[in-house]
Coordinates of C-alpha atoms in Angstrom, one line a residue:
M230 CA 32.6 -6.5 4.9
E231 CA 30.3 -9.4 5.7
K232 CA 26.8 -9.4 7.2
L233 CA 26.5 -11.8 10.2
Y234 CA 23.2 -12.5 11.8
Y235 CA 23.4 -13.0 15.5
D236 CA 21.8 -13.8 18.9
L237 CA 24.3 -13.0 21.6
H238 CA 22.1 -13.6 24.7
I239 CA 20.8 -17.2 25.0
H240 CA 20.4 -19.2 28.2
S241 CA 21.0 -22.9 28.4
A242 CA 19.3 -25.1 31.0
L243 CA 22.2 -24.3 33.3
S244 CA 20.3 -21.1 34.1
P245 CA 17.6 -22.1 36.5
C246 CA 15.1 -19.9 34.7
A247 CA 15.5 -21.6 31.4
D248 CA 13.7 -24.7 30.1
D249 CA 15.3 -28.0 30.6
D250 CA 15.4 -28.7 26.9
M251 CA 17.8 -25.7 26.4
S252 CA 20.6 -28.2 25.7
P253 CA 23.7 -27.7 23.5
N254 CA 22.4 -29.6 20.5
D255 CA 19.0 -28.1 20.7
I256 CA 20.4 -24.5 20.9
V257 CA 22.8 -25.1 18.0
G258 CA 20.0 -26.8 16.0
M259 CA 17.6 -23.9 16.5
A260 CA 20.3 -21.4 15.6
L261 CA 20.9 -23.2 12.4
L262 CA 17.2 -23.5 11.7
N263 CA 16.9 -19.7 12.1
E264 CA 20.0 -19.3 9.8
L265 CA 22.1 -17.5 12.4
D266 CA 25.8 -17.0 11.8
I267 CA 27.0 -16.2 15.4
I268 CA 25.6 -17.0 18.8
A269 CA 26.6 -16.8 22.5
V270 CA 25.2 -18.9 25.3
T271 CA 25.2 -16.5 28.3
D272 CA 24.1 -18.3 31.4
H273 CA 23.8 -16.5 34.7
N274 CA 27.2 -16.2 36.5
S275 CA 28.7 -19.4 35.0
F276 CA 30.4 -20.8 31.8
A277 CA 29.7 -24.4 32.7
N278 CA 27.9 -25.3 29.5
T279 CA 30.1 -23.1 27.2
E280 CA 32.5 -25.8 26.0
A281 CA 29.8 -28.3 25.2
V282 CA 28.0 -25.8 23.0
I283 CA 31.2 -24.8 21.2
N284 CA 32.0 -28.5 20.6
V285 CA 28.6 -29.2 19.2
A286 CA 28.9 -26.3 16.8
K287 CA 32.4 -27.4 15.7
A288 CA 31.1 -31.0 15.1
H289 CA 27.9 -30.2 13.3
A290 CA 27.9 -26.6 12.2
R291 CA 31.3 -25.5 11.1
D292 CA 30.1 -22.1 9.9
L293 CA 28.3 -21.2 13.1
I294 CA 30.5 -19.1 15.4
V295 CA 29.9 -19.5 19.2
L296 CA 31.3 -16.8 21.4
P297 CA 32.1 -17.9 25.0
G298 CA 30.0 -15.8 27.3
A299 CA 28.0 -15.3 30.5
E300 CA 25.5 -12.9 31.9
I301 CA 27.2 -11.7 35.1
T302 CA 25.3 -10.0 37.9
T303 CA 27.3 -7.3 39.6
A304 CA 27.2 -6.3 43.3
E305 CA 24.7 -3.6 42.2
E306 CA 22.5 -6.3 40.7
V307 CA 23.2 -5.0 37.1
H308 CA 23.3 -7.7 34.4
V309 CA 26.2 -7.5 32.0
I310 CA 26.9 -9.7 29.0
C311 CA 30.6 -10.7 29.0
L312 CA 31.8 -12.2 25.7
F313 CA 35.2 -13.5 24.7
S314 CA 36.9 -14.6 21.4
E315 CA 38.4 -17.8 22.8
L316 CA 37.4 -20.4 25.4
F317 CA 40.7 -20.2 27.3
L318 CA 40.2 -16.4 27.8
A319 CA 36.7 -17.0 29.2
M320 CA 37.9 -19.7 31.5
S321 CA 40.8 -17.5 32.7
F322 CA 38.3 -14.7 33.3
E323 CA 36.0 -17.0 35.3
A324 CA 38.9 -18.3 37.4
E325 CA 39.5 -14.8 38.6
L326 CA 35.8 -13.9 38.9
S327 CA 35.2 -17.0 41.1
D328 CA 36.5 -15.1 44.1
F329 CA 33.4 -12.9 43.8
Y330 CA 30.9 -15.8 43.6
P331 CA 28.7 -16.0 46.7
A332 CA 28.8 -19.3 48.7
I333 CA 25.0 -19.8 48.5
A334 CA 23.5 -23.2 47.6
N335 CA 20.8 -23.4 45.0
R336 CA 17.2 -24.2 46.0
I337 CA 15.9 -26.4 43.3
D338 CA 12.4 -26.3 44.8
I339 CA 12.3 -22.5 44.5
F340 CA 14.6 -21.6 41.5
G341 CA 14.8 -24.8 39.4
K342 CA 17.6 -27.1 38.2
Q343 CA 21.0 -25.8 37.0
I344 CA 21.9 -28.5 34.5
I345 CA 25.3 -29.2 33.1
F346 CA 25.5 -31.1 29.7
D347 CA 28.1 -32.8 27.6
E348 CA 28.2 -32.3 23.8
C349 CA 25.8 -35.3 23.5
D350 CA 23.2 -33.6 25.6
Q351 CA 23.8 -36.1 28.4
V352 CA 23.3 -34.6 31.8
V353 CA 26.6 -34.8 33.6
G354 CA 25.7 -32.9 36.7
E355 CA 24.0 -29.9 38.3
L356 CA 25.7 -26.8 39.6
E357 CA 25.1 -26.4 43.3
R358 CA 26.0 -22.7 43.6
M359 CA 23.0 -20.5 43.3
L360 CA 23.4 -18.7 39.9
F361 CA 20.6 -16.2 40.6
A362 CA 22.6 -14.7 43.5
P363 CA 24.6 -11.5 42.6
T364 CA 28.3 -11.6 42.6
T365 CA 30.3 -9.3 44.9
I366 CA 32.2 -7.6 42.1
S367 CA 31.2 -4.0 41.3
F368 CA 30.2 -2.8 37.8
D369 CA 33.5 -0.9 37.4
E370 CA 35.6 -3.8 38.7
L371 CA 33.8 -6.2 36.3
Y372 CA 34.5 -3.8 33.4
E373 CA 38.2 -3.8 34.2
L374 CA 38.3 -7.6 34.5
V375 CA 36.5 -8.2 31.2
N376 CA 39.0 -5.9 29.5
K377 CA 41.9 -7.6 31.1
Y378 CA 41.0 -10.7 29.1
G379 CA 40.2 -8.8 25.9
G380 CA 36.4 -9.4 26.2
A381 CA 33.4 -7.4 25.3
F382 CA 31.5 -5.7 28.2
I383 CA 27.9 -5.2 27.2
P384 CA 25.3 -3.9 29.8
A385 CA 22.3 -6.1 29.2
H386 CA 18.7 -5.0 28.4
I387 CA 19.3 -1.5 29.6
D388 CA 15.6 -0.6 28.9
R389 CA 14.2 -2.9 31.6
D390 CA 13.0 -1.8 35.0
S391 CA 15.1 -4.3 36.9
F392 CA 18.6 -5.7 36.7
S393 CA 19.8 -3.1 34.2
V394 CA 22.4 -0.3 34.4
M395 CA 19.7 2.3 33.9
S396 CA 17.3 1.0 36.5
N397 CA 19.9 0.3 39.2
L398 CA 22.6 2.9 38.6
G399 CA 20.5 5.5 36.7
F400 CA 23.0 6.2 34.0
I401 CA 25.8 4.6 32.0
P402 CA 29.0 5.5 33.8
P403 CA 30.7 8.1 31.6
H404 CA 34.2 7.3 32.8
L405 CA 34.0 3.8 31.3
D406 CA 34.5 3.3 27.6
I407 CA 31.4 1.2 27.0
H408 CA 31.1 0.9 23.2
T409 CA 28.1 -1.5 23.0
I410 CA 24.8 -1.8 24.9
E411 CA 21.9 -4.2 24.6
V412 CA 18.3 -3.1 24.2
S413 CA 15.7 -5.8 24.5
V414 CA 13.4 -6.8 21.7
N415 CA 10.5 -5.1 23.5
G416 CA 12.6 -2.0 24.0
I417 CA 13.4 -1.8 20.3
E418 CA 9.7 -2.3 19.3
S419 CA 8.6 0.4 21.8
G420 CA 11.2 2.9 20.4
Y421 CA 13.4 3.0 23.6
D422 CA 16.5 3.6 21.5
K423 CA 15.0 6.5 19.6
Q424 CA 13.6 8.1 22.7
N425 CA 17.0 8.0 24.4
A426 CA 19.1 8.7 21.3
E427 CA 21.0 11.6 23.0
Q428 CA 22.1 9.4 26.0
L429 CA 23.0 6.5 23.7
E430 CA 24.9 8.6 21.2
N431 CA 28.2 7.1 20.0
R432 CA 27.2 3.7 21.4
Q433 CA 26.1 0.9 19.2
I434 CA 23.1 -1.1 20.1
I435 CA 22.6 -4.9 19.8
C436 CA 19.3 -6.6 20.1
S437 CA 19.4 -10.3 21.2
S438 CA 16.7 -12.6 22.4
D439 CA 17.6 -13.3 26.1
A440 CA 16.0 -16.7 25.2
H441 CA 15.1 -19.1 28.0
Q442 CA 13.1 -21.2 25.6
L443 CA 14.1 -22.6 22.2
W444 CA 11.3 -20.9 20.3
K445 CA 12.5 -17.4 21.5
I446 CA 16.0 -17.6 19.9
N447 CA 16.4 -14.8 17.4
E448 CA 15.4 -15.4 13.8
R449 CA 17.5 -13.9 11.0
K450 CA 17.0 -10.2 11.8
S451 CA 19.7 -8.7 14.0
F452 CA 23.1 -8.5 12.2
M453 CA 26.6 -7.1 12.5
M454 CA 28.8 -5.9 9.6
L455 CA 32.3 -7.5 10.2
P456 CA 35.5 -7.5 8.1
A457 CA 35.9 -11.2 8.7
R458 CA 33.7 -14.2 9.7
T459 CA 35.6 -14.8 12.9
A460 CA 35.1 -14.7 16.7
K461 CA 38.0 -12.2 17.0
A462 CA 36.3 -9.8 14.5
A463 CA 33.1 -10.0 16.4
I464 CA 34.7 -9.2 19.7
E465 CA 36.7 -6.3 18.2
Y466 CA 33.4 -4.9 16.8
L467 CA 31.6 -5.2 20.1
R468 CA 34.5 -3.7 22.1

């Protein structure tokens, strides 16, 4: 078994709430500076910067694993981290998910830019669709779609008072085989996981940064024990 240190919830500048310097090279550079082994860039409702981050890691940090991912907002306004082992699986997932994207244009003056980069950190465009808007896919439907493409379905920051499965649904649906959930850094520090141990029983907990600024990316603290240093092993562990 191998101990891999992770941060599986990072936003690039594609997410309008993130700093403009959250570029592929800066994210990978900070992950290496913090001695992380595995990361995921999980922008709101889009994978538009995923390939650039993966290419940067392949070119400059061969030991750093980048999982293709996104933080999807369901119709119930629940945030879910959706992770995949391969880029083509993530792109196939998004192609099907796109039918549930709302046709609402972004308001830069209100929400900020939604920047698309290449692997040289050059701005190649901005996404016009408003990424803050929830999709029209339900929590249950998203679970089925993620599993269709062999992905990991992880309810995000379940301890928070908004945009979480606990705040918006009131419970983790027992009919879904959800193996992993995320508790925020503040939730772990306040003992949320221990206070809710009975409800979280038989589910493993991950603690990622939800970083919107470079300095918030996890340091070398949260880890997974995996049988191999591969994206496939990570997804199987999370599933």
